XYZ file of C-alpha atoms in Angstrom:
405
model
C -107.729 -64.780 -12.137
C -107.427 -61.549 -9.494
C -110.677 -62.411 -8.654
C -110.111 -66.125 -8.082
C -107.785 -64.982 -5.745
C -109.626 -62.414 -3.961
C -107.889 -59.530 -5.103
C -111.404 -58.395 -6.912
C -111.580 -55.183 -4.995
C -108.397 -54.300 -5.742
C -108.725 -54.014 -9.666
C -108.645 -50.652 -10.999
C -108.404 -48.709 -14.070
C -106.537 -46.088 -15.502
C -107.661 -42.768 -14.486
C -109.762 -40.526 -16.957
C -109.357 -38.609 -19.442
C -106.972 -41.173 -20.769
C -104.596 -38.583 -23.088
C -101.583 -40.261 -24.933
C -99.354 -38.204 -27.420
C -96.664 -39.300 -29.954
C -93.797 -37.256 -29.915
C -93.429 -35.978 -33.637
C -89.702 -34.943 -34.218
C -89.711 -32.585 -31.128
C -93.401 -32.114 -31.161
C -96.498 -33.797 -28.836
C -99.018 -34.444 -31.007
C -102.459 -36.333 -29.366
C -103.437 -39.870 -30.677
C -106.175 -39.689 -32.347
C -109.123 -40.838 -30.891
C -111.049 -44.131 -31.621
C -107.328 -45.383 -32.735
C -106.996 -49.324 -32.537
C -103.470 -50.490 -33.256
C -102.976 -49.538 -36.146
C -106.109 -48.454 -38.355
C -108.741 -45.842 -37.386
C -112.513 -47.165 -36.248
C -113.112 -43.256 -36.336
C -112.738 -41.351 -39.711
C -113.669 -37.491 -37.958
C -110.416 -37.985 -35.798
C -108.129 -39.652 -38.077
C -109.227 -36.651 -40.599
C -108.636 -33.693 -37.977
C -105.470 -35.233 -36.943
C -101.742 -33.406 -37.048
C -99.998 -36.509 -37.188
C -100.485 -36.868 -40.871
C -100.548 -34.378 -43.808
C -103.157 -34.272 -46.268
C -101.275 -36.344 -48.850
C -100.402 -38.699 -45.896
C -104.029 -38.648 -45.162
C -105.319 -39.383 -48.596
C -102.174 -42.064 -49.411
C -103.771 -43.998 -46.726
C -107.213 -43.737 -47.964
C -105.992 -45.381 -51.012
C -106.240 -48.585 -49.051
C -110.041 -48.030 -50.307
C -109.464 -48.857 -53.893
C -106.392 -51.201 -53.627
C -106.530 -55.202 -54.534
C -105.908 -57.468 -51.528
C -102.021 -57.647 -51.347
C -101.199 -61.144 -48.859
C -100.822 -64.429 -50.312
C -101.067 -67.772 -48.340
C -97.296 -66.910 -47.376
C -96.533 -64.949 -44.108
C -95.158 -60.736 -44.388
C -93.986 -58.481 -42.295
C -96.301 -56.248 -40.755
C -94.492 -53.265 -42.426
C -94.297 -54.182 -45.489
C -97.853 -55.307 -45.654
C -98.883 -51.935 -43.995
C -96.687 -49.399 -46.315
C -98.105 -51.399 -49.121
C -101.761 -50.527 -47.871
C -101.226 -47.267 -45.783
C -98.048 -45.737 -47.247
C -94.868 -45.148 -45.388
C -96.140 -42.353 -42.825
C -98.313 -44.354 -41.461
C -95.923 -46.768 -40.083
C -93.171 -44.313 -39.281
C -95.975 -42.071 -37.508
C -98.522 -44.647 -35.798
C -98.006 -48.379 -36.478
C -93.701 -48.778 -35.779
C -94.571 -46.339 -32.408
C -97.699 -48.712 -31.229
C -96.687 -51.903 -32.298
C -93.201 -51.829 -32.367
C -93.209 -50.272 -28.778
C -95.068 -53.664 -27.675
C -92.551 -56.041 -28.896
C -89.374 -53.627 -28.482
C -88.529 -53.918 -32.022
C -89.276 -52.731 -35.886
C -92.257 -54.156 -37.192
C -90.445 -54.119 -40.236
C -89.474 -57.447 -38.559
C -92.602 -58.713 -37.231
C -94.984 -61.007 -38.667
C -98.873 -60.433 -39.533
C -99.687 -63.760 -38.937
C -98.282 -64.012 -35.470
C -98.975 -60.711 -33.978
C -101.822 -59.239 -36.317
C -103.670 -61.677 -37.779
C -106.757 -59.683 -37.705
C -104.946 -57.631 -40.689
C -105.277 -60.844 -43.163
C -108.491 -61.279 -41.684
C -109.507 -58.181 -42.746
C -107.900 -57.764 -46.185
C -110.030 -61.833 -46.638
C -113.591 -59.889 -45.616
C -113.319 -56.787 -46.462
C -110.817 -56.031 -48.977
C -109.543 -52.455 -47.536
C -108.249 -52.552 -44.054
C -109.790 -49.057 -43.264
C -113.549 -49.939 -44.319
C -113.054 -53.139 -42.187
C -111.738 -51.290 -39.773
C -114.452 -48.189 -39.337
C -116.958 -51.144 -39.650
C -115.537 -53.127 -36.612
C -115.978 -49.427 -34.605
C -118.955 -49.265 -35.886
C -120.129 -52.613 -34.022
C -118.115 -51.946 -30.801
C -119.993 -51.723 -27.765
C -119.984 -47.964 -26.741
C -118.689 -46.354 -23.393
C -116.757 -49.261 -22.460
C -113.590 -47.443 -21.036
C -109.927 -48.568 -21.562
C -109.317 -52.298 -21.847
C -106.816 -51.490 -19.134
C -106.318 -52.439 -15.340
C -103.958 -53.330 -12.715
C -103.949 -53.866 -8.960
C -103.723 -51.461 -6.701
C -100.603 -52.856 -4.688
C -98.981 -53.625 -8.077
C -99.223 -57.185 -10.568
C -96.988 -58.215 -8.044
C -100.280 -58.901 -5.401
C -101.420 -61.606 -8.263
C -98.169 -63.469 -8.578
C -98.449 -63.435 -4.428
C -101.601 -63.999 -4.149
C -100.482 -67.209 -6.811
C -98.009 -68.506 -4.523
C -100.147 -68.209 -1.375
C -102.522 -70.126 -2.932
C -100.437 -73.245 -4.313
C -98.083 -73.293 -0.439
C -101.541 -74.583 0.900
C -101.790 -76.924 -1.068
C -100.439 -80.110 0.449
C -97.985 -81.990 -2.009
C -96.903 -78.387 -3.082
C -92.779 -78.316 -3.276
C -90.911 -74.915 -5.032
C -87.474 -74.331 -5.657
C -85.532 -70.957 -5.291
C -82.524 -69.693 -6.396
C -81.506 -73.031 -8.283
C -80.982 -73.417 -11.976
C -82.571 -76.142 -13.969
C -79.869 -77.667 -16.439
C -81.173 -80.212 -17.881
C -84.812 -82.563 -18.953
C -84.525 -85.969 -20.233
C -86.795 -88.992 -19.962
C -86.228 -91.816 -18.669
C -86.827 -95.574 -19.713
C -90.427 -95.343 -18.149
C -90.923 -92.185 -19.819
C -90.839 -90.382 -16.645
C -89.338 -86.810 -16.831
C -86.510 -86.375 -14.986
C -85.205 -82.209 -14.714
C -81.644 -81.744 -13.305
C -80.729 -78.767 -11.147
C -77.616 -76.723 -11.182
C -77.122 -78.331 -7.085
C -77.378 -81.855 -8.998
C -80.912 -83.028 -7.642
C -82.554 -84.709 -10.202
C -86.602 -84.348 -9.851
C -88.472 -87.407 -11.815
C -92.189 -86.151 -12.594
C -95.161 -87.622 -14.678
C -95.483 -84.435 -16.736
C -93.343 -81.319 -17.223
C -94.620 -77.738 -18.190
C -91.387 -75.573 -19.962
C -92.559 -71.814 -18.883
C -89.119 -70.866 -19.260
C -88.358 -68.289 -22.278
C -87.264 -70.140 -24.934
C -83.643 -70.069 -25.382
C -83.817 -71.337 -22.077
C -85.978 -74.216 -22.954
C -84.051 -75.295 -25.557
C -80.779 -75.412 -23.446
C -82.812 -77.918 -21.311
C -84.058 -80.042 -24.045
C -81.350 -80.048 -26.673
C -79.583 -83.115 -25.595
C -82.695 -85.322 -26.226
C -84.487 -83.174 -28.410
C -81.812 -81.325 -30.353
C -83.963 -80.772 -33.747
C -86.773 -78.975 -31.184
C -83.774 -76.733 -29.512
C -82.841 -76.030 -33.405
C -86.258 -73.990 -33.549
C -86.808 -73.087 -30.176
C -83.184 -70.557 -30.558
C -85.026 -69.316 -33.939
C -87.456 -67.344 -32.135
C -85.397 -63.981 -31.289
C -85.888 -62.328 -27.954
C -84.492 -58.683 -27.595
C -83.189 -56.513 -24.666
C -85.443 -54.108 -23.128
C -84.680 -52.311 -19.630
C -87.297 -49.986 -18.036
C -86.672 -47.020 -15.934
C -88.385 -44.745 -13.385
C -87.628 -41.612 -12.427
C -89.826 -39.695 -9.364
C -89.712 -35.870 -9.226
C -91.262 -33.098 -6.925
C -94.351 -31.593 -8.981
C -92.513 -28.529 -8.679
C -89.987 -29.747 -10.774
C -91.960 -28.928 -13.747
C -92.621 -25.760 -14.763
C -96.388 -26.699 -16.507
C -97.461 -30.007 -14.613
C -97.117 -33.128 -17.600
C -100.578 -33.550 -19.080
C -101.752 -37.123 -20.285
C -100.572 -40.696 -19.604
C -97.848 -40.313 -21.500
C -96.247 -40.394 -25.156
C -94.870 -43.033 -27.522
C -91.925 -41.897 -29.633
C -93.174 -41.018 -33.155
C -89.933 -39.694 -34.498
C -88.009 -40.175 -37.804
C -84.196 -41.065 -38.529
C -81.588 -41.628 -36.062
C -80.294 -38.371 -35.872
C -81.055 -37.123 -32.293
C -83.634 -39.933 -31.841
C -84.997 -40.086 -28.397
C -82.947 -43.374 -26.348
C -86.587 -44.775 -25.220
C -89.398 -45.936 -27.362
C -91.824 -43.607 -24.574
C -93.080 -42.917 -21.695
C -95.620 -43.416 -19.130
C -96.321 -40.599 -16.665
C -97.826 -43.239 -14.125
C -98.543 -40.887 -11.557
C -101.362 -39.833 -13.845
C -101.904 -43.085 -15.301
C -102.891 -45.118 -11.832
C -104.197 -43.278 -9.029
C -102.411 -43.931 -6.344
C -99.202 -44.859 -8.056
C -96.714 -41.699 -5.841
C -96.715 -39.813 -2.844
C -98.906 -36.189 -3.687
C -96.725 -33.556 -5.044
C -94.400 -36.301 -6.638
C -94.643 -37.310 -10.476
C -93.478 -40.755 -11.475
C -92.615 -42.059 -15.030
C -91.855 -44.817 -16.204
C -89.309 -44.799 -19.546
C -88.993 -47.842 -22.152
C -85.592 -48.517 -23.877
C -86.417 -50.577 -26.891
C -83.969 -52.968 -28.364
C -82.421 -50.174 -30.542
C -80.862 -49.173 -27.515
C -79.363 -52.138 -26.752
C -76.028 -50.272 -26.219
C -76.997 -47.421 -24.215
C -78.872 -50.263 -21.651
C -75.403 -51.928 -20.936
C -73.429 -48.928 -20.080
C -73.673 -48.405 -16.124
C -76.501 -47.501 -14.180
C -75.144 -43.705 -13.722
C -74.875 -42.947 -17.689
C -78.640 -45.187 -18.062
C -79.973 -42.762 -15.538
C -77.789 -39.659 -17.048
C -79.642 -40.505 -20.748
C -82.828 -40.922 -19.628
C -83.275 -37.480 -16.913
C -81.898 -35.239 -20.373
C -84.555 -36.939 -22.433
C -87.224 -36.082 -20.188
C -86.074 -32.651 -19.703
C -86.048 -32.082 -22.892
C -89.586 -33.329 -23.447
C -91.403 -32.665 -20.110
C -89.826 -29.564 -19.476
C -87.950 -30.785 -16.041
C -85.907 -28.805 -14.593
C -84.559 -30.501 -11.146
C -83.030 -33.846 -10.604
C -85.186 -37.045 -9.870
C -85.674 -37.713 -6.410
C -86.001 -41.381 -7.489
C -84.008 -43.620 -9.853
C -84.743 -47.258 -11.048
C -83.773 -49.284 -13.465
C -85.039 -53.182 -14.287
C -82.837 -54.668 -17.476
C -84.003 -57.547 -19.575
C -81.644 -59.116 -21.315
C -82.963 -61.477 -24.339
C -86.375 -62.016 -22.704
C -88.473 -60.318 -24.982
C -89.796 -62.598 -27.986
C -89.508 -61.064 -31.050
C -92.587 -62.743 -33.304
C -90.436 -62.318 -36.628
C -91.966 -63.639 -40.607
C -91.874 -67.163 -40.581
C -93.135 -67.476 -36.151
C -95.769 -69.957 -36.915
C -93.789 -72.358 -38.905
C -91.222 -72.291 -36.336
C -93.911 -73.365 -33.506
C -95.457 -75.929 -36.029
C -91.326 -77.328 -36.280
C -90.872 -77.203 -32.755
C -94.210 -79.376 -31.976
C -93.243 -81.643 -35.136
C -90.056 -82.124 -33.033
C -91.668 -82.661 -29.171
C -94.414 -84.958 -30.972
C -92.832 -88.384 -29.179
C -93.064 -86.050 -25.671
C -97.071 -85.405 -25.436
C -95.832 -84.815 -21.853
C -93.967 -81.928 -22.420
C -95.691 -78.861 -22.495
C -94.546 -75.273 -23.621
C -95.936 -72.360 -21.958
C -94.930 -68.559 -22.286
C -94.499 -65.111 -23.767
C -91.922 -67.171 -26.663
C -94.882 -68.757 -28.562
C -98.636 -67.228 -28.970
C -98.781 -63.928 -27.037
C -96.405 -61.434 -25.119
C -99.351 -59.966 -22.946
C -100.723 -60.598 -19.304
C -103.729 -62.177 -20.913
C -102.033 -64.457 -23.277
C -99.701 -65.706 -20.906
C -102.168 -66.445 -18.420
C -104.104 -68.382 -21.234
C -101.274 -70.056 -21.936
C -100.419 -70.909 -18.539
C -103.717 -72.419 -18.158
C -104.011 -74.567 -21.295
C -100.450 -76.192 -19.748
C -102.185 -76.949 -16.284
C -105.603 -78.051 -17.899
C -103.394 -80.988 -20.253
C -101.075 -81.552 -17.363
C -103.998 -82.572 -15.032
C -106.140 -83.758 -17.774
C -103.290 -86.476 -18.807
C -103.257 -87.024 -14.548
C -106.652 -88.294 -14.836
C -107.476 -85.055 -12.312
C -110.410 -84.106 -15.036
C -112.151 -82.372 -12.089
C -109.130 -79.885 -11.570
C -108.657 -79.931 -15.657
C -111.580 -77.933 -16.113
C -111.054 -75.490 -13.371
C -107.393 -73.950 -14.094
C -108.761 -70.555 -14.660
């Protein structure tokens, strides 16, 4: 899509060697290498690794010689995992990696929805850690991080997106103006009502919005579809950034960051981790300034709606106490998300299959979004494009319908 737009040149990836650590209970401790989410595709690393003890080690190896475990019935992804892997293996790797995505337990999260390559695996191969080392095995090699971004910031593509649809002619946006309400009407025309009481009629209408939202808008024609659509939990996340003179640290930061490994709630760390983007992105602060970024998962839901000062106050004495700083932040942000993150808990894809049970009688309506099959860039984009491609395929625009990428 950046390239569609001509922002080609401006994709870049994360700077080498690409170093993350999980903080251990006080102590940085390197992810092992060849890692994927949650299983090795490298035994020599996972082996060598101080993340795990030897009986840690060789309780997950017991995954070998275990029966499968799912049924036809969904799981959580921690029970299925501390079934297979034992308990430090999701305390230590899998809650820190996965649960950091979603901004919540995976004790809560389902394999179907989010890891459905685990059942996959279990089907094929039995153990998740031969089908795992096998799947490394057949990787391409020397292929770098899966990661990139633009070198002004995502911002450039959602620009760059909006540049591109105000020359179109027929184009029409609204800013700044809630949408209430979306009903049909006798011609089964859409009809969307706005908080300033303009009603917009339309042939087809694509819900993007997250979807509590969406089912405030439908529930008074579709209430059985608004029933499901406030099943699907979204938590609170906020993300701030802190920038600091280099000098500020005694020994510079090392890595991309860390992802916070540790155990109970005693003296837990306020943010799921931290990205030293600096390091991460070239280009990302001034030189002789590090920036990073810090995550506050939906266990610290409290701590996020205090005020700004005590936010900022939490987050400098964390990162003292694990980067070593010992000045103030020059720079202090903070971006708060209330509800907006989707929360894929047991039972996600039943819910979708209820909510397009319910929106059956309204082929016109189309749902789009991080709520339903995917919380990243990619997804959403994918997403976003399977609404457009219906949208101008049920236009009769089959040209445009095969060319929403």
């Amino acid at each position: 899509m950046a390239s569609r737009f001509g922002l080609a040149e401006d994709i870049m990836s994360v700077t080498e060697p690409r170093i993350v650590f999980l903080r251990r209970d006080g102590e940085m401790v390197p992810l092992p290498e060849g890692m994927g989410l949650v299983l090795p595709t490298r035994l020599g690393p996972f082996v060598r690794t101080r993340l795990f003890t030897w009986p840690q080690k060789l309780r997950a190896g017991l995954d070998v010689f275990l029966p499968r475990y799912l049924d036809q019935e969904d799981m959580s992804i921690g029970r299925f995992l501390r079934h297979r892997l034992g308990s430090a293996v999701i305390e230590r790797l899998a809650d820190p990696l996965i649960g950091g995505i979603y901004g919540t337990s995976i004790e809560e999260l389902s394999v179907d929805a989010v890891l459905p390559m685990l059942r996959d695996y279990e089907d094929e191969s039995r153990s998740l850690v031969l089908a795992s080392l096998l799947s490394g095995r057949k990787a391409p090699k020397g292929g770098g991080s899966p990661f990139r971004t633009l070198r002004g910031g995502l911002g450039d593509l959602i620009d760059a997106l909006l540049t591109h649809l105000r020359a179109h002619q027929g184009f029409e946006e609204r800013l700044g103006c809630a949408a209430v309400s979306l009903t049909t009407d006798h011609e089964g025309a859409s009809r969307l009502r706005l908080a300033s009481g303009e009603v917009i009629t339309a042939d087809v209408a694509v819900l993007a919005t997250p979807a509590p939202v969406t089912a405030t808008l439908i529930e008074g024609e579709r209430p059985a579809a608004a029933v499901a659509l406030r099943a699907i939990p979204h938590a609170s996340t906020a993300v701030v950034s802190m920038g600091y003179r280099a000098e500020a640290f005694p020994e510079p930061p090392v890595g991309h960051g860390f992802l916070d490994a540790s155990t109970g709630e005693s003296g837990r760390s306020p943010s799921s981790g931290c990205t030293i983007t600096s390091h991460k992105w070239a280009g990302r602060a001034p030189d002789g300034t590090v920036l990073i970024r810090s995550f506050l998962p939906e266990r610290s839901r409290a701590l996020v709606s205090r005020p700004d000062n005590e936010v900022f106050a939490a987050v400098e004495r964390d990162i003292a106490e694990t980067c070593g700083a010992t000045e103030e932040p020059i720079l202090r942000r903070i971006a708060r998300w209330d509800n907006l993150m989707p929360k894929y808990t047991v039972g996600h894809k039943d819910r979708l299959a209820t909510i397009e049970a319910a929106l059956a009688d309204r082929p016109r309506w189309h749902l789009a979004g991080a709520s339903y099959r995917g919380v990243g860039l990619p997804d959403c984009i994918t997403s976003g494009q399977a609404a457009a491609a219906a949208t101008l395929a049920q236009r009769g625009d089959t040209a445009s319908a095969t060319d929403t990428g």
